[in-house]
Each structure stands twice: as structure tokens, then as C-alpha cells.
Amino acid sequence: MNAVSTDVFVLHRNLLFTVAYEMLGSAADAEDVLQEAWLRWVDVDRVQVRDERAYLVRIVTRLSLNRMRTNARRRETYVGPWLPEPLLTTPDVAEDVELADSVSLAMLTVLETLGPTERAVFVLREVFAFEYDEIAAAVDKTPAAVRQIAHRARSHVAERKPRSETTATQYERVLKQFMHAASTGDVQGLMDVLAPDVVLVSDGGGVKKAALHPILGSDKVARFLAGASVDVPVTLEIAYVNGAPGIHILVDGNVETVVSAVLEDGLITGLYAVRNPEKLARVDTVVALSR
């Protein structure tokens, strides 16, 4: 492998990671895919490569599709709801509204309801604006078939996608109210920031205590959160989680839970709490995402 090829891979690495992460919902899996993509790139005759970016994305897409199919079988035995692995991102990711929206835990959870090929097509078309013929080469379909898959996936996501146009400042204001109420067990304070139809999804992976099913409704969510306080000192702090302000809950200085919220009209409509320790291994490392 010559230095030029290495430079090309490094140049596109953040893009490739973002593509893999959006398809897999796991930073660990995305890193594994990139490692394998690198090994394949080593053996490529670059003279035959017309578009290096598209070629690398095609490698990553095919590897991600294989891993998605394997992961689908593994998740059949997962304890409780499965949520994506949260990432600590820089505030500038939030400035790219489309990118921030596409990597939010809420959106990634919606993408979990798509089949592997539908998810790959949706991500490549709607997030990264690849042409249909480029996507067709990546997923081994005809351009006409890809158009149909893209339309179907777009409609599916539109029906389930949370609708939020909340600014970072609004997020932080509401989250601070939420943090104060949650840390003091103030049920009424929680009710003041929760939408009536709020849903709480928590992922403990069978390792940490978490609700085994989504909790629906402001009263039930507020009482669950108020009753979830622990005897040990807990610190709550705001951090950028998947492109938007979220919450890190720390015990003895270690992140025990990462919470991402969906806001509509100033109220929290969705809470996604990741507690599975395996998914928090990278929560202290800022991850660079790009389109």
C-alpha cells in the first residue's frame, strides 16, 4: 500500500465511519467495518478506480450489509429494547441539521425498523445524496429497483420520524429543567417538561436495571424517573449526544447512563436512555462525523 492510497483512505475516513454507523447504529461495529474495508482497499488496483470516494463507500456498504444481517439474528435474543450506541459529538455537528437529524438516537431507532437493504439505500440516498446508479452498484440492485426501495424506505421513515425543530439553546433550557426535577425526584417538575404522550425507552442489555418495555405517558414516565433515584451521589451534566444536547448521568465520575431527548413545542416527547455498559465504552471520546 503506497502513501497516496493511505492518504485517500484517511481523507474519507470520517465519511466512511458515518456511513457505517448510520447503517449499524454501533460505533464498535462501524470501526470493525472500517478495519475490514481498509484491508480490502490494500488489495485494490487503484488504476481501475475512477471515483475513490464512491468506491470506498461501496466497500463499506457491502460490509455493513453483511454485518446488519448477522446483527439482526443476534438481537432476537437481546434483553429489553435495543438502542443504538450513543456518540459524544462536537457542537459543530449540530450545525449540519441534516447530519445531526440523521444520527440522532431517535432517527437511528427508526432506521432499525427497516430491512438491511432498505436502510442502506435510505442512508446513501437521503443522508449522503448518492446517485441511484452509485447506490445500485453498492447494494447489487438495478437503479430502477433502488428507486423503488428508496421511495418505500422514505415513506416508512416519514411515518415514524420524530418531528422537531428545536434549537440547541431550547434543548439546553428544557434539559436543565428536566435534570433538576429528575435529580430531586420532583414528579410535578417532570410533568411540567414532559409531553402527555411522551415515551421512555431504556436499554440495559440485561446487565443494568432498565424497563423491559417502553413506558408511555407523562404520568408513568415521571413516576418511573422519580422512583429511579439511587442512594449513591449522582451527577447530571449536559453533553452533545449524536449531534444534539443530551445528558450524561455519572456515578463516582463514571458515565452510567446517556440520555437523548426529542423535543416538540418545548416539551419532551421522547427519552432514550442507554445504560448497557458495552455501549458506553466510547462515551468519553469525541467522534468526528461528516458527510
Tab-separated table of C-alpha atoms in Angstrom:
chain	number	residue	atom	x	y	z
A	1	MET	CA	0.000	0.000	0.000
A	2	ASN	CA	1.545	3.298	-1.035
A	3	ALA	CA	1.294	6.611	0.778
A	4	VAL	CA	-1.210	8.001	-1.732
A	5	SER	CA	-3.676	5.180	-1.087
A	6	THR	CA	-3.275	5.655	2.649
A	7	ASP	CA	-3.933	9.375	2.293
A	8	VAL	CA	-7.093	8.673	0.270
A	9	PHE	CA	-8.489	6.352	2.942
A	10	VAL	CA	-7.638	8.794	5.738
A	11	LEU	CA	-9.232	11.644	3.774
A	12	HIS	CA	-12.555	9.803	3.597
A	13	ARG	CA	-12.371	8.022	6.945
A	14	ASN	CA	-14.851	10.245	8.808
A	15	LEU	CA	-17.363	9.880	5.974
A	16	LEU	CA	-16.899	6.103	5.894
A	17	PHE	CA	-17.341	5.839	9.652
A	18	THR	CA	-20.513	7.926	9.489
A	19	VAL	CA	-21.952	5.765	6.704
A	20	ALA	CA	-21.211	2.558	8.624
A	21	TYR	CA	-22.500	3.945	11.920
A	22	GLU	CA	-25.781	5.112	10.376
A	23	MET	CA	-26.303	1.672	8.871
A	24	LEU	CA	-25.330	-0.250	12.005
A	25	GLY	CA	-26.139	2.011	14.966
A	26	SER	CA	-22.940	0.815	16.634
A	27	ALA	CA	-19.595	2.586	16.760
A	28	ALA	CA	-17.858	-0.690	17.610
A	29	ASP	CA	-19.324	-2.394	14.540
A	30	ALA	CA	-18.557	0.648	12.396
A	31	GLU	CA	-14.895	0.544	13.465
A	32	ASP	CA	-14.729	-3.171	12.633
A	33	VAL	CA	-16.189	-2.471	9.197
A	34	LEU	CA	-13.635	0.268	8.569
A	35	GLN	CA	-10.800	-2.050	9.550
A	36	GLU	CA	-12.019	-4.674	7.095
A	37	ALA	CA	-12.592	-2.027	4.427
A	38	TRP	CA	-9.013	-0.874	4.877
A	39	LEU	CA	-7.717	-4.412	4.365
A	40	ARG	CA	-9.734	-4.684	1.155
A	41	TRP	CA	-8.569	-1.271	-0.023
A	42	VAL	CA	-4.979	-2.502	0.364
A	43	ASP	CA	-5.529	-5.008	-2.445
A	44	VAL	CA	-7.356	-2.691	-4.828
A	45	ASP	CA	-5.731	-1.748	-8.120
A	46	ARG	CA	-6.329	1.991	-7.936
A	47	VAL	CA	-5.768	2.359	-11.677
A	48	GLN	CA	-9.188	0.748	-12.116
A	49	VAL	CA	-10.865	3.146	-9.622
A	50	ARG	CA	-12.495	6.193	-11.214
A	51	ASP	CA	-14.163	7.638	-8.100
A	52	GLU	CA	-12.280	6.790	-4.903
A	53	ARG	CA	-14.964	8.164	-2.577
A	54	ALA	CA	-17.749	6.163	-4.223
A	55	TYR	CA	-15.591	3.039	-4.379
A	56	LEU	CA	-14.755	3.185	-0.668
A	57	VAL	CA	-18.393	3.804	0.255
A	58	ARG	CA	-19.352	0.789	-1.847
A	59	ILE	CA	-16.919	-1.411	0.106
A	60	VAL	CA	-18.224	-0.087	3.436
A	61	THR	CA	-21.855	-0.520	2.349
A	62	ARG	CA	-21.392	-4.167	1.376
A	63	LEU	CA	-19.543	-4.957	4.599
A	64	SER	CA	-22.208	-3.138	6.622
A	65	LEU	CA	-24.992	-5.073	4.884
A	66	ASN	CA	-23.340	-8.347	5.855
A	67	ARG	CA	-22.997	-7.215	9.454
A	68	MET	CA	-26.587	-5.923	9.604
A	69	ARG	CA	-27.888	-9.347	8.634
A	70	THR	CA	-25.741	-11.012	11.288
A	71	ASN	CA	-26.757	-8.482	13.943
A	72	ALA	CA	-30.456	-8.975	13.192
A	73	ARG	CA	-30.181	-12.585	14.311
A	74	ARG	CA	-28.264	-11.671	17.459
A	75	ARG	CA	-30.789	-9.040	18.511
A	76	GLU	CA	-33.578	-11.601	18.587
A	77	THR	CA	-32.211	-12.690	21.988
A	78	TYR	CA	-31.381	-9.192	23.291
A	79	VAL	CA	-32.858	-8.438	26.720
A	80	GLY	CA	-35.273	-5.483	26.565
A	81	PRO	CA	-35.306	-2.723	23.938
A	82	TRP	CA	-32.215	-2.340	21.752
A	83	LEU	CA	-30.976	1.222	21.334
A	84	PRO	CA	-28.089	2.482	19.179
A	85	GLU	CA	-24.704	3.134	20.722
A	86	PRO	CA	-24.573	6.841	21.688
A	87	LEU	CA	-21.710	9.019	20.490
A	88	LEU	CA	-20.177	12.106	22.062
A	89	THR	CA	-20.080	14.623	19.209
A	90	THR	CA	-18.806	18.161	18.816
A	91	PRO	CA	-21.276	21.084	18.800
A	92	ASP	CA	-20.467	21.797	15.135
A	93	VAL	CA	-22.229	18.566	14.093
A	94	ALA	CA	-25.477	20.198	15.233
A	95	GLU	CA	-24.853	22.992	12.714
A	96	ASP	CA	-25.314	20.487	9.880
A	97	VAL	CA	-29.021	19.993	10.525
A	98	GLU	CA	-29.464	17.069	8.131
A	99	LEU	CA	-26.461	15.200	9.522
A	100	ALA	CA	-27.465	15.853	13.134
A	101	ASP	CA	-31.003	14.668	12.417
A	102	SER	CA	-29.788	11.512	10.684
A	103	VAL	CA	-27.520	10.418	13.566
A	104	SER	CA	-29.918	11.219	16.409
A	105	LEU	CA	-30.790	8.231	18.581
A	106	ALA	CA	-34.438	8.777	17.678
A	107	MET	CA	-33.737	8.555	13.944
A	108	LEU	CA	-31.358	5.619	14.294
A	109	THR	CA	-34.059	3.817	16.273
A	110	VAL	CA	-36.499	4.420	13.405
A	111	LEU	CA	-33.929	3.099	10.927
A	112	GLU	CA	-33.830	-0.125	12.937
A	113	THR	CA	-37.345	-0.821	11.632
A	114	LEU	CA	-36.043	-1.008	8.044
A	115	GLY	CA	-34.602	-4.096	6.415
A	116	PRO	CA	-30.830	-4.069	5.721
A	117	THR	CA	-31.067	-3.134	2.041
A	118	GLU	CA	-33.765	-0.518	2.679
A	119	ARG	CA	-31.653	1.034	5.407
A	120	ALA	CA	-28.539	1.130	3.230
A	121	VAL	CA	-30.441	2.707	0.337
A	122	PHE	CA	-32.126	5.274	2.593
A	123	VAL	CA	-28.862	6.298	4.242
A	124	LEU	CA	-26.918	6.605	0.998
A	125	ARG	CA	-29.672	8.497	-0.810
A	126	GLU	CA	-31.316	10.666	1.832
A	127	VAL	CA	-28.310	11.456	4.022
A	128	PHE	CA	-25.359	11.361	1.644
A	129	ALA	CA	-27.147	12.163	-1.650
A	130	PHE	CA	-25.547	9.407	-3.703
A	131	GLU	CA	-26.959	8.867	-7.185
A	132	TYR	CA	-29.182	5.871	-7.802
A	133	ASP	CA	-26.657	4.153	-10.063
A	134	GLU	CA	-23.938	4.532	-7.406
A	135	ILE	CA	-26.233	3.028	-4.781
A	136	ALA	CA	-27.228	0.246	-7.167
A	137	ALA	CA	-23.570	-0.761	-7.523
A	138	ALA	CA	-23.177	-0.787	-3.743
A	139	VAL	CA	-26.234	-2.930	-2.952
A	140	ASP	CA	-26.203	-5.146	-6.068
A	141	LYS	CA	-29.568	-3.930	-7.379
A	142	THR	CA	-30.657	-2.196	-10.565
A	143	PRO	CA	-31.097	1.586	-10.454
A	144	ALA	CA	-34.837	1.090	-11.058
A	145	ALA	CA	-35.078	-1.267	-8.077
A	146	VAL	CA	-33.119	1.181	-5.929
A	147	ARG	CA	-35.576	3.960	-6.796
A	148	GLN	CA	-38.468	1.795	-5.612
A	149	ILE	CA	-36.634	0.789	-2.432
A	150	ALA	CA	-35.753	4.430	-1.721
A	151	HIS	CA	-39.373	5.516	-2.150
A	152	ARG	CA	-40.617	2.755	0.135
A	153	ALA	CA	-37.984	3.460	2.792
A	154	ARG	CA	-38.611	7.222	2.632
A	155	SER	CA	-42.336	6.737	3.224
A	156	HIS	CA	-41.694	4.287	6.055
A	157	VAL	CA	-39.324	6.690	7.836
A	158	ALA	CA	-41.572	9.718	7.277
A	159	GLU	CA	-44.425	7.972	9.110
A	160	ARG	CA	-42.257	7.273	12.160
A	161	LYS	CA	-39.719	10.095	12.221
A	162	PRO	CA	-39.980	12.452	15.226
A	163	ARG	CA	-40.734	15.997	14.130
A	164	SER	CA	-38.622	18.532	15.953
A	165	GLU	CA	-37.234	21.943	15.032
A	166	THR	CA	-35.710	22.693	18.415
A	167	THR	CA	-32.573	24.817	18.715
A	168	ALA	CA	-29.611	23.844	20.890
A	169	THR	CA	-30.477	26.693	23.274
A	170	GLN	CA	-34.042	25.407	23.684
A	171	TYR	CA	-32.727	21.880	24.223
A	172	GLU	CA	-30.389	23.002	26.984
A	173	ARG	CA	-33.083	25.048	28.743
A	174	VAL	CA	-35.574	22.164	28.820
A	175	LEU	CA	-32.917	19.594	29.701
A	176	LYS	CA	-31.755	21.673	32.661
A	177	GLN	CA	-35.331	21.783	33.953
A	178	PHE	CA	-35.590	18.046	33.412
A	179	MET	CA	-32.264	17.359	35.147
A	180	HIS	CA	-33.234	19.382	38.206
A	181	ALA	CA	-36.592	17.661	38.525
A	182	ALA	CA	-35.179	14.186	37.923
A	183	SER	CA	-32.315	14.609	40.397
A	184	THR	CA	-34.677	15.769	43.155
A	185	GLY	CA	-37.464	13.274	42.466
A	186	ASP	CA	-39.858	16.135	41.673
A	187	VAL	CA	-42.773	14.427	39.899
A	188	GLN	CA	-44.617	17.665	39.163
A	189	GLY	CA	-41.418	19.266	37.865
A	190	LEU	CA	-41.006	16.357	35.482
A	191	MET	CA	-44.643	16.593	34.386
A	192	ASP	CA	-44.029	20.252	33.508
A	193	VAL	CA	-41.460	19.332	30.833
A	194	LEU	CA	-42.923	16.057	29.564
A	195	ALA	CA	-45.480	15.911	26.757
A	196	PRO	CA	-48.661	13.962	27.637
A	197	ASP	CA	-47.771	11.219	25.144
A	198	VAL	CA	-44.056	11.046	25.986
A	199	VAL	CA	-42.328	7.679	25.570
A	200	LEU	CA	-39.307	6.484	27.539
A	201	VAL	CA	-37.130	3.721	26.088
A	202	SER	CA	-34.280	2.365	28.188
A	203	ASP	CA	-31.570	-0.112	27.189
A	204	GLY	CA	-29.767	-2.015	29.931
A	205	GLY	CA	-28.904	-5.017	27.808
A	206	GLY	CA	-29.778	-7.341	30.656
A	207	VAL	CA	-26.756	-6.009	32.553
A	208	LYS	CA	-28.083	-2.786	34.086
A	209	LYS	CA	-31.525	-2.140	35.529
A	210	ALA	CA	-33.863	-0.803	32.842
A	211	ALA	CA	-37.501	-1.037	31.818
A	212	LEU	CA	-38.034	-4.117	29.657
A	213	HIS	CA	-40.674	-2.314	27.596
A	214	PRO	CA	-41.190	1.327	26.533
A	215	ILE	CA	-43.037	3.426	29.123
A	216	LEU	CA	-45.832	5.586	27.701
A	217	GLY	CA	-47.451	8.724	29.108
A	218	SER	CA	-46.157	11.618	31.194
A	219	ASP	CA	-47.559	10.341	34.498
A	220	LYS	CA	-45.984	6.891	34.196
A	221	VAL	CA	-42.675	8.270	32.890
A	222	ALA	CA	-42.458	10.916	35.611
A	223	ARG	CA	-43.139	8.408	38.379
A	224	PHE	CA	-40.691	5.913	36.913
A	225	LEU	CA	-37.936	8.536	36.762
A	226	ALA	CA	-38.694	9.875	40.238
A	227	GLY	CA	-38.545	6.356	41.614
A	228	ALA	CA	-35.322	5.530	39.800
A	229	SER	CA	-33.149	7.698	42.073
A	230	VAL	CA	-30.275	5.875	43.740
A	231	ASP	CA	-28.679	6.198	47.148
A	232	VAL	CA	-25.211	6.989	45.793
A	233	PRO	CA	-24.348	10.540	44.662
A	234	VAL	CA	-25.300	11.135	41.034
A	235	THR	CA	-24.102	13.929	38.756
A	236	LEU	CA	-26.065	15.026	35.706
A	237	GLU	CA	-24.392	17.088	33.014
A	238	ILE	CA	-25.267	18.237	29.524
A	239	ALA	CA	-23.169	16.835	26.686
A	240	TYR	CA	-23.588	16.728	22.930
A	241	VAL	CA	-25.008	13.285	22.161
A	242	ASN	CA	-25.377	12.320	18.500
A	243	GLY	CA	-25.469	15.876	17.272
A	244	ALA	CA	-27.750	17.436	19.919
A	245	PRO	CA	-27.602	18.326	23.615
A	246	GLY	CA	-28.213	15.272	25.784
A	247	ILE	CA	-27.483	14.168	29.329
A	248	HIS	CA	-24.659	12.192	30.897
A	249	ILE	CA	-25.523	10.636	34.250
A	250	LEU	CA	-22.373	9.951	36.247
A	251	VAL	CA	-21.807	7.847	39.366
A	252	ASP	CA	-18.403	8.237	41.032
A	253	GLY	CA	-17.218	10.150	37.969
A	254	ASN	CA	-18.128	7.371	35.527
A	255	VAL	CA	-20.884	7.678	32.935
A	256	GLU	CA	-23.613	5.217	33.919
A	257	THR	CA	-26.359	6.401	31.565
A	258	VAL	CA	-26.614	8.525	28.443
A	259	VAL	CA	-29.967	10.151	27.749
A	260	SER	CA	-31.081	11.613	24.437
A	261	ALA	CA	-34.327	13.550	24.168
A	262	VAL	CA	-36.761	14.534	21.441
A	263	LEU	CA	-38.461	17.900	21.904
A	264	GLU	CA	-41.576	19.259	20.232
A	265	ASP	CA	-43.115	22.620	21.091
A	266	GLY	CA	-40.901	22.952	24.161
A	267	LEU	CA	-41.885	19.605	25.680
A	268	ILE	CA	-40.066	16.270	25.760
A	269	THR	CA	-41.846	13.726	23.565
A	270	GLY	CA	-39.182	11.029	23.612
A	271	LEU	CA	-36.460	9.886	26.014
A	272	TYR	CA	-33.837	7.329	25.030
A	273	ALA	CA	-31.695	6.107	27.926
A	274	VAL	CA	-28.703	3.876	27.166
A	275	ARG	CA	-27.337	2.005	30.211
A	276	ASN	CA	-25.705	-1.059	28.664
A	277	PRO	CA	-22.011	-0.688	29.638
A	278	GLU	CA	-20.836	-2.145	26.328
A	279	LYS	CA	-22.488	0.758	24.527
A	280	LEU	CA	-20.890	3.366	26.785
A	281	ALA	CA	-17.281	2.318	26.206
A	282	ARG	CA	-16.633	5.280	23.865
A	283	VAL	CA	-18.834	7.822	25.565
A	284	ASP	CA	-15.855	9.879	26.761
A	285	THR	CA	-14.315	10.083	23.286
A	286	VAL	CA	-15.464	12.765	20.855
A	287	VAL	CA	-16.257	11.177	17.496
A	288	ALA	CA	-15.840	13.079	14.222
A	289	LEU	CA	-18.765	12.665	11.825
A	290	SER	CA	-19.037	14.067	8.326
A	291	ARG	CA	-20.932	13.929	5.059
